[in-house]
mmCIF file of C-alpha atoms in Angstrom:
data_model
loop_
_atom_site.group_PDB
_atom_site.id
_atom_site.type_symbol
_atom_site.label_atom_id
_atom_site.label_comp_id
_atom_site.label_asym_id
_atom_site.label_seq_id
_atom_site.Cartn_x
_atom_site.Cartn_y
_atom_site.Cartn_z
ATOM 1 C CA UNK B 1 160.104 98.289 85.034
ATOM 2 C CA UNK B 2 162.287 101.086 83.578
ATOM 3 C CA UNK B 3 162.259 103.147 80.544
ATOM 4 C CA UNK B 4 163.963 105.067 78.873
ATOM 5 C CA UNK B 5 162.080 107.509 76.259
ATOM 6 C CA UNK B 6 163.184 107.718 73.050
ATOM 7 C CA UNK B 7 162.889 111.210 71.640
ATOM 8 C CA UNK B 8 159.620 111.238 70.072
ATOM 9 C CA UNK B 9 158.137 110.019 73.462
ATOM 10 C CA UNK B 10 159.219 113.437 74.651
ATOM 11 C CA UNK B 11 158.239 115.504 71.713
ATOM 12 C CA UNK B 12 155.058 114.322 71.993
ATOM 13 C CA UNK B 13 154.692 115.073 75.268
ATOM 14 C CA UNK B 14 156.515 118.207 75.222
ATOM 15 C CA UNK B 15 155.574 120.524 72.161
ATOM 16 C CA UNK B 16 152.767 118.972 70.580
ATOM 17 C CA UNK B 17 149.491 120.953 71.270
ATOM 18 C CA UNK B 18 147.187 117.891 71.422
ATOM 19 C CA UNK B 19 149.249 114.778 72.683
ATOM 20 C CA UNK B 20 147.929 111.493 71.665
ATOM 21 C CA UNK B 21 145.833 110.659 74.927
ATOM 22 C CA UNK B 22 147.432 106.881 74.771
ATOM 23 C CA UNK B 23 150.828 108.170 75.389
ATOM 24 C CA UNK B 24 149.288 110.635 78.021
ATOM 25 C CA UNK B 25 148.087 107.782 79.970
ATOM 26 C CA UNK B 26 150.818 105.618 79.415
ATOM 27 C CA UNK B 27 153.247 108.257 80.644
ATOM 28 C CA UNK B 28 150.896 108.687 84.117
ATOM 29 C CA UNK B 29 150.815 105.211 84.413
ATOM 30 C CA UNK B 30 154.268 104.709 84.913
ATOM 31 C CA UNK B 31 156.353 106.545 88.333
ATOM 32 C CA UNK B 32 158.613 109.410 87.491
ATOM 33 C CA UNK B 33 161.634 107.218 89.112
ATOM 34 C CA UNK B 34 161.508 104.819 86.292
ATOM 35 C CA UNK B 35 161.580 106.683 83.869
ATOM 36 C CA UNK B 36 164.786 107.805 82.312
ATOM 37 C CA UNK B 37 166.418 109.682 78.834
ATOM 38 C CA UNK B 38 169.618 109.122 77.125
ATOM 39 C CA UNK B 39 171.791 112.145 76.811
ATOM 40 C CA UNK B 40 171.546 111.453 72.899
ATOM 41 C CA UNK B 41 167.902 111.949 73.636
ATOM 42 C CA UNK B 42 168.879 115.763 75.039
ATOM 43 C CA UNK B 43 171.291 116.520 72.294
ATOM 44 C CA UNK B 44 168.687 115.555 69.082
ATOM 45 C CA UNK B 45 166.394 118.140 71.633
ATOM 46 C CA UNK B 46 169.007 120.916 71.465
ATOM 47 C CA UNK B 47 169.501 119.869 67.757
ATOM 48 C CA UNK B 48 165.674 120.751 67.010
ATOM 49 C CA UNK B 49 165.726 123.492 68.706
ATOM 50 C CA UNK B 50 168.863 125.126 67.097
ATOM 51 C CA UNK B 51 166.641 124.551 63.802
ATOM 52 C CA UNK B 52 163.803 126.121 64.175
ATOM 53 C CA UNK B 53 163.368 129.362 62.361
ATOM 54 C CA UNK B 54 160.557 131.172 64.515
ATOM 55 C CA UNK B 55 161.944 133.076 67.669
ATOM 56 C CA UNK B 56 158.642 131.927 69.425
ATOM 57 C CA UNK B 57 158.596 128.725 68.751
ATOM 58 C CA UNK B 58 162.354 128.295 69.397
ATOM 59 C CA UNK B 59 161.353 130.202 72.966
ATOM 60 C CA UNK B 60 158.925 127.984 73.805
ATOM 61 C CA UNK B 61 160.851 125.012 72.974
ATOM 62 C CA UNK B 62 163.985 125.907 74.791
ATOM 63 C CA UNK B 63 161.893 126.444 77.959
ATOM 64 C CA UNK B 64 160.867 123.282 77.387
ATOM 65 C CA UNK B 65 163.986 121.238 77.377
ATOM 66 C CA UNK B 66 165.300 123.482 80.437
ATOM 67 C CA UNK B 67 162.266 121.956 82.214
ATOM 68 C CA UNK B 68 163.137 118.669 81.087
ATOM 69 C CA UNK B 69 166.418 118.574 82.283
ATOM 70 C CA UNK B 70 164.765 119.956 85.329
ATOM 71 C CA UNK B 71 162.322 116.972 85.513
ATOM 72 C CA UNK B 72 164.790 114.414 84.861
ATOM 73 C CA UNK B 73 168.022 115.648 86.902
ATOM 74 C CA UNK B 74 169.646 112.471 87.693
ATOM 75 C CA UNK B 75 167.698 110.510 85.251
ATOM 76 C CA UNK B 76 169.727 111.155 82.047
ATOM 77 C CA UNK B 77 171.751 108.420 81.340
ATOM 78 C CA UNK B 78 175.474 108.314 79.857
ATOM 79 C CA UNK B 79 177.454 106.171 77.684
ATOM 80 C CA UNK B 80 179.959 103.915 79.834
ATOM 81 C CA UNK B 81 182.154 101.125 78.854
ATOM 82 C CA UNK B 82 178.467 98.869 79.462
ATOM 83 C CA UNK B 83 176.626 100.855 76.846
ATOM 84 C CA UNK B 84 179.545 101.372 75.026
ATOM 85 C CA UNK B 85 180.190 96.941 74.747
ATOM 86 C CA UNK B 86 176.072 96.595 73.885
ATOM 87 C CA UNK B 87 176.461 99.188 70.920
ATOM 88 C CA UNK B 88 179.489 97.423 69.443
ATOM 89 C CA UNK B 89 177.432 94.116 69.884
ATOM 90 C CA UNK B 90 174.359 95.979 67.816
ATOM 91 C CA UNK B 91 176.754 97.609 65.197
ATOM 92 C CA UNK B 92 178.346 93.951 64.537
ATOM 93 C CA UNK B 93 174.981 91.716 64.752
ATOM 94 C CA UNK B 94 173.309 94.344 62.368
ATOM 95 C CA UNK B 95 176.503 94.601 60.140
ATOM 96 C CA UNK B 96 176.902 90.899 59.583
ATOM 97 C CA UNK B 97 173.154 90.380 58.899
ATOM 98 C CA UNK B 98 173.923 93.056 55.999
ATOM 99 C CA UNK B 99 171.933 96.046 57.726
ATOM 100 C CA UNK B 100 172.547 99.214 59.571
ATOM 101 C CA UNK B 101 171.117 101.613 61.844
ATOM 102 C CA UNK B 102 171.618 105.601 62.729
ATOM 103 C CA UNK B 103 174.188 105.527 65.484
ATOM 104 C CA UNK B 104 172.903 107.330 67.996
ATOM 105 C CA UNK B 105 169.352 104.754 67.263
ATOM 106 C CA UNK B 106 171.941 102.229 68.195
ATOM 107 C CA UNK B 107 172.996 104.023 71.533
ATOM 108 C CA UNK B 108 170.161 104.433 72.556
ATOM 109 C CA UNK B 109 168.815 101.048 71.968
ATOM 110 C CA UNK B 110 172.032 99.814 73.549
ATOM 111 C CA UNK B 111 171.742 102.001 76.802
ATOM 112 C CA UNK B 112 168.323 100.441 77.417
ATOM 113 C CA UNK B 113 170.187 97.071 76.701
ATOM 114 C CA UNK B 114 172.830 97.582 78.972
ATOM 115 C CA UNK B 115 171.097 98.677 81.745
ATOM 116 C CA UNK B 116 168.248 95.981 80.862
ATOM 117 C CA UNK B 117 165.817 98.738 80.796
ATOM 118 C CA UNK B 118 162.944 98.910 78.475
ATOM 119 C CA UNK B 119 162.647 101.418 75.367
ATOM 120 C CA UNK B 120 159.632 103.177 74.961
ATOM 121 C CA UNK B 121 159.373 104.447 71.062
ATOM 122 C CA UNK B 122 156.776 104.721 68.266
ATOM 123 C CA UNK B 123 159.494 104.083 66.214
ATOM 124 C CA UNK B 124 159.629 100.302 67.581
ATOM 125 C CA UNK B 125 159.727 98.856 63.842
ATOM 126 C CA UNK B 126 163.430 100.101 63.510
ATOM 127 C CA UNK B 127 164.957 100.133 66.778
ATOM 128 C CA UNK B 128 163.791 96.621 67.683
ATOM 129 C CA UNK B 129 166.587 95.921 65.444
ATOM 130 C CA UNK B 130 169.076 96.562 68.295
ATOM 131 C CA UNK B 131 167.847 94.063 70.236
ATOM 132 C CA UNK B 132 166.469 96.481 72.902
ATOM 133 C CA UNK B 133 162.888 95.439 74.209
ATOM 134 C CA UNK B 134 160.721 97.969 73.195
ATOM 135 C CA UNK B 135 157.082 99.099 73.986
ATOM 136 C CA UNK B 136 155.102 101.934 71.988
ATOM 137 C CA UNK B 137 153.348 104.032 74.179
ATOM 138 C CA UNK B 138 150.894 104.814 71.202
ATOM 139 C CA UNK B 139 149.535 101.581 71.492
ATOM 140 C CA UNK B 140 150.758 99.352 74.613
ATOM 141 C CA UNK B 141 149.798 100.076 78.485
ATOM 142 C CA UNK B 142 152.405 99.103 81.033
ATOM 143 C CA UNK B 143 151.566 96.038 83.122
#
C-alpha cells in the first residue's frame, strides 16, 4: 500500500520533541518507497517555517524540511490533469451536499484519490470528506 502523509504526519515526526510512539511505529512499519508527500504538503512546511518568530527554531526547522526533501526526492507528488479531475469531483460532491473544504485539504485528498493511494492523517474526521481512504497513524497499524 501507498501513502501519502498529510502534513501533520510530518510535523509530528519532524519537530516535535516527543513523537507519539504510535505514529513512530506506524511510520517504521511501512517501506520508505511507499511512502509519498504532496507538494502542498512542502509548501504549508515552508509556510510554517516563514512564521516562526525565533531564529532557532526557524533554523532548526528549515534544516528539517531540507532533509525532507532530501528523504523524499522523487517521492513528492504534483498536481496533473488526474489530480486535477479528482479535486473538481471533491469540490462538486462537497458543494452540492452544501459543504466545503480548505482547498489545498481537497488536493491533497484528491492526489491520494487519483493515484488510489492511501492518506495517512490525524485529521481523518475532515478529509474523509474527499472521499480519499484515510488511516490515522495515531491510532491504526498498517496491515
Amino acid at each position: 500500500m501507498i501513502y501519502l502523509l498529510d502534513t501533520n504526519v510530518v510535523a509530528e515526526l519532524t519537530t516535535r520533541p516527543k513523537p507519539d510512539p504510535n505514529v513512530i511505529a506506524w511510520f517504521r512499519a511501512i517501506p520508505a518507497p511507499n511512502l509519498y508527500l504532496s507538494v502542498l504538503t512542502i509548501a504549508e512546511i515552508e509556510a510554517g517555517v516563514a512564521v516562526v518568530a525565533d531564529p532557532l527554531r526557524r533554523a532548526r526547522y528549515e534544516q528539517a524540511l531540507a532533509q525532507i526533501r532530501i528523504d523524499y526526492q522523487g517521492r513528492i507528488a504534483v498536481i496533473g490533469e488526474r489530480e486535477a479531475g479528482a479535486y473538481l469531483a471533491i469540490h462538486k460532491a462537497l458543494k452540492s451536499a452544501g459543504t466545503s473544504i480548505d482547498p489545498p485539504d481537497a488536493l491533497i485528498g484528491a492526489t491520494a484519490m487519483a493515484n488510489d493511494w492511501t492518506l495517512a492523517t490525524r485529521n481523518t474526521k475532515h478529509l474523509v470528506r474527499t472521499g480519499a481512504r484515510v488511516e490515522n497513524p495515531w491510532e491504526e497499524r498498517p496491515a
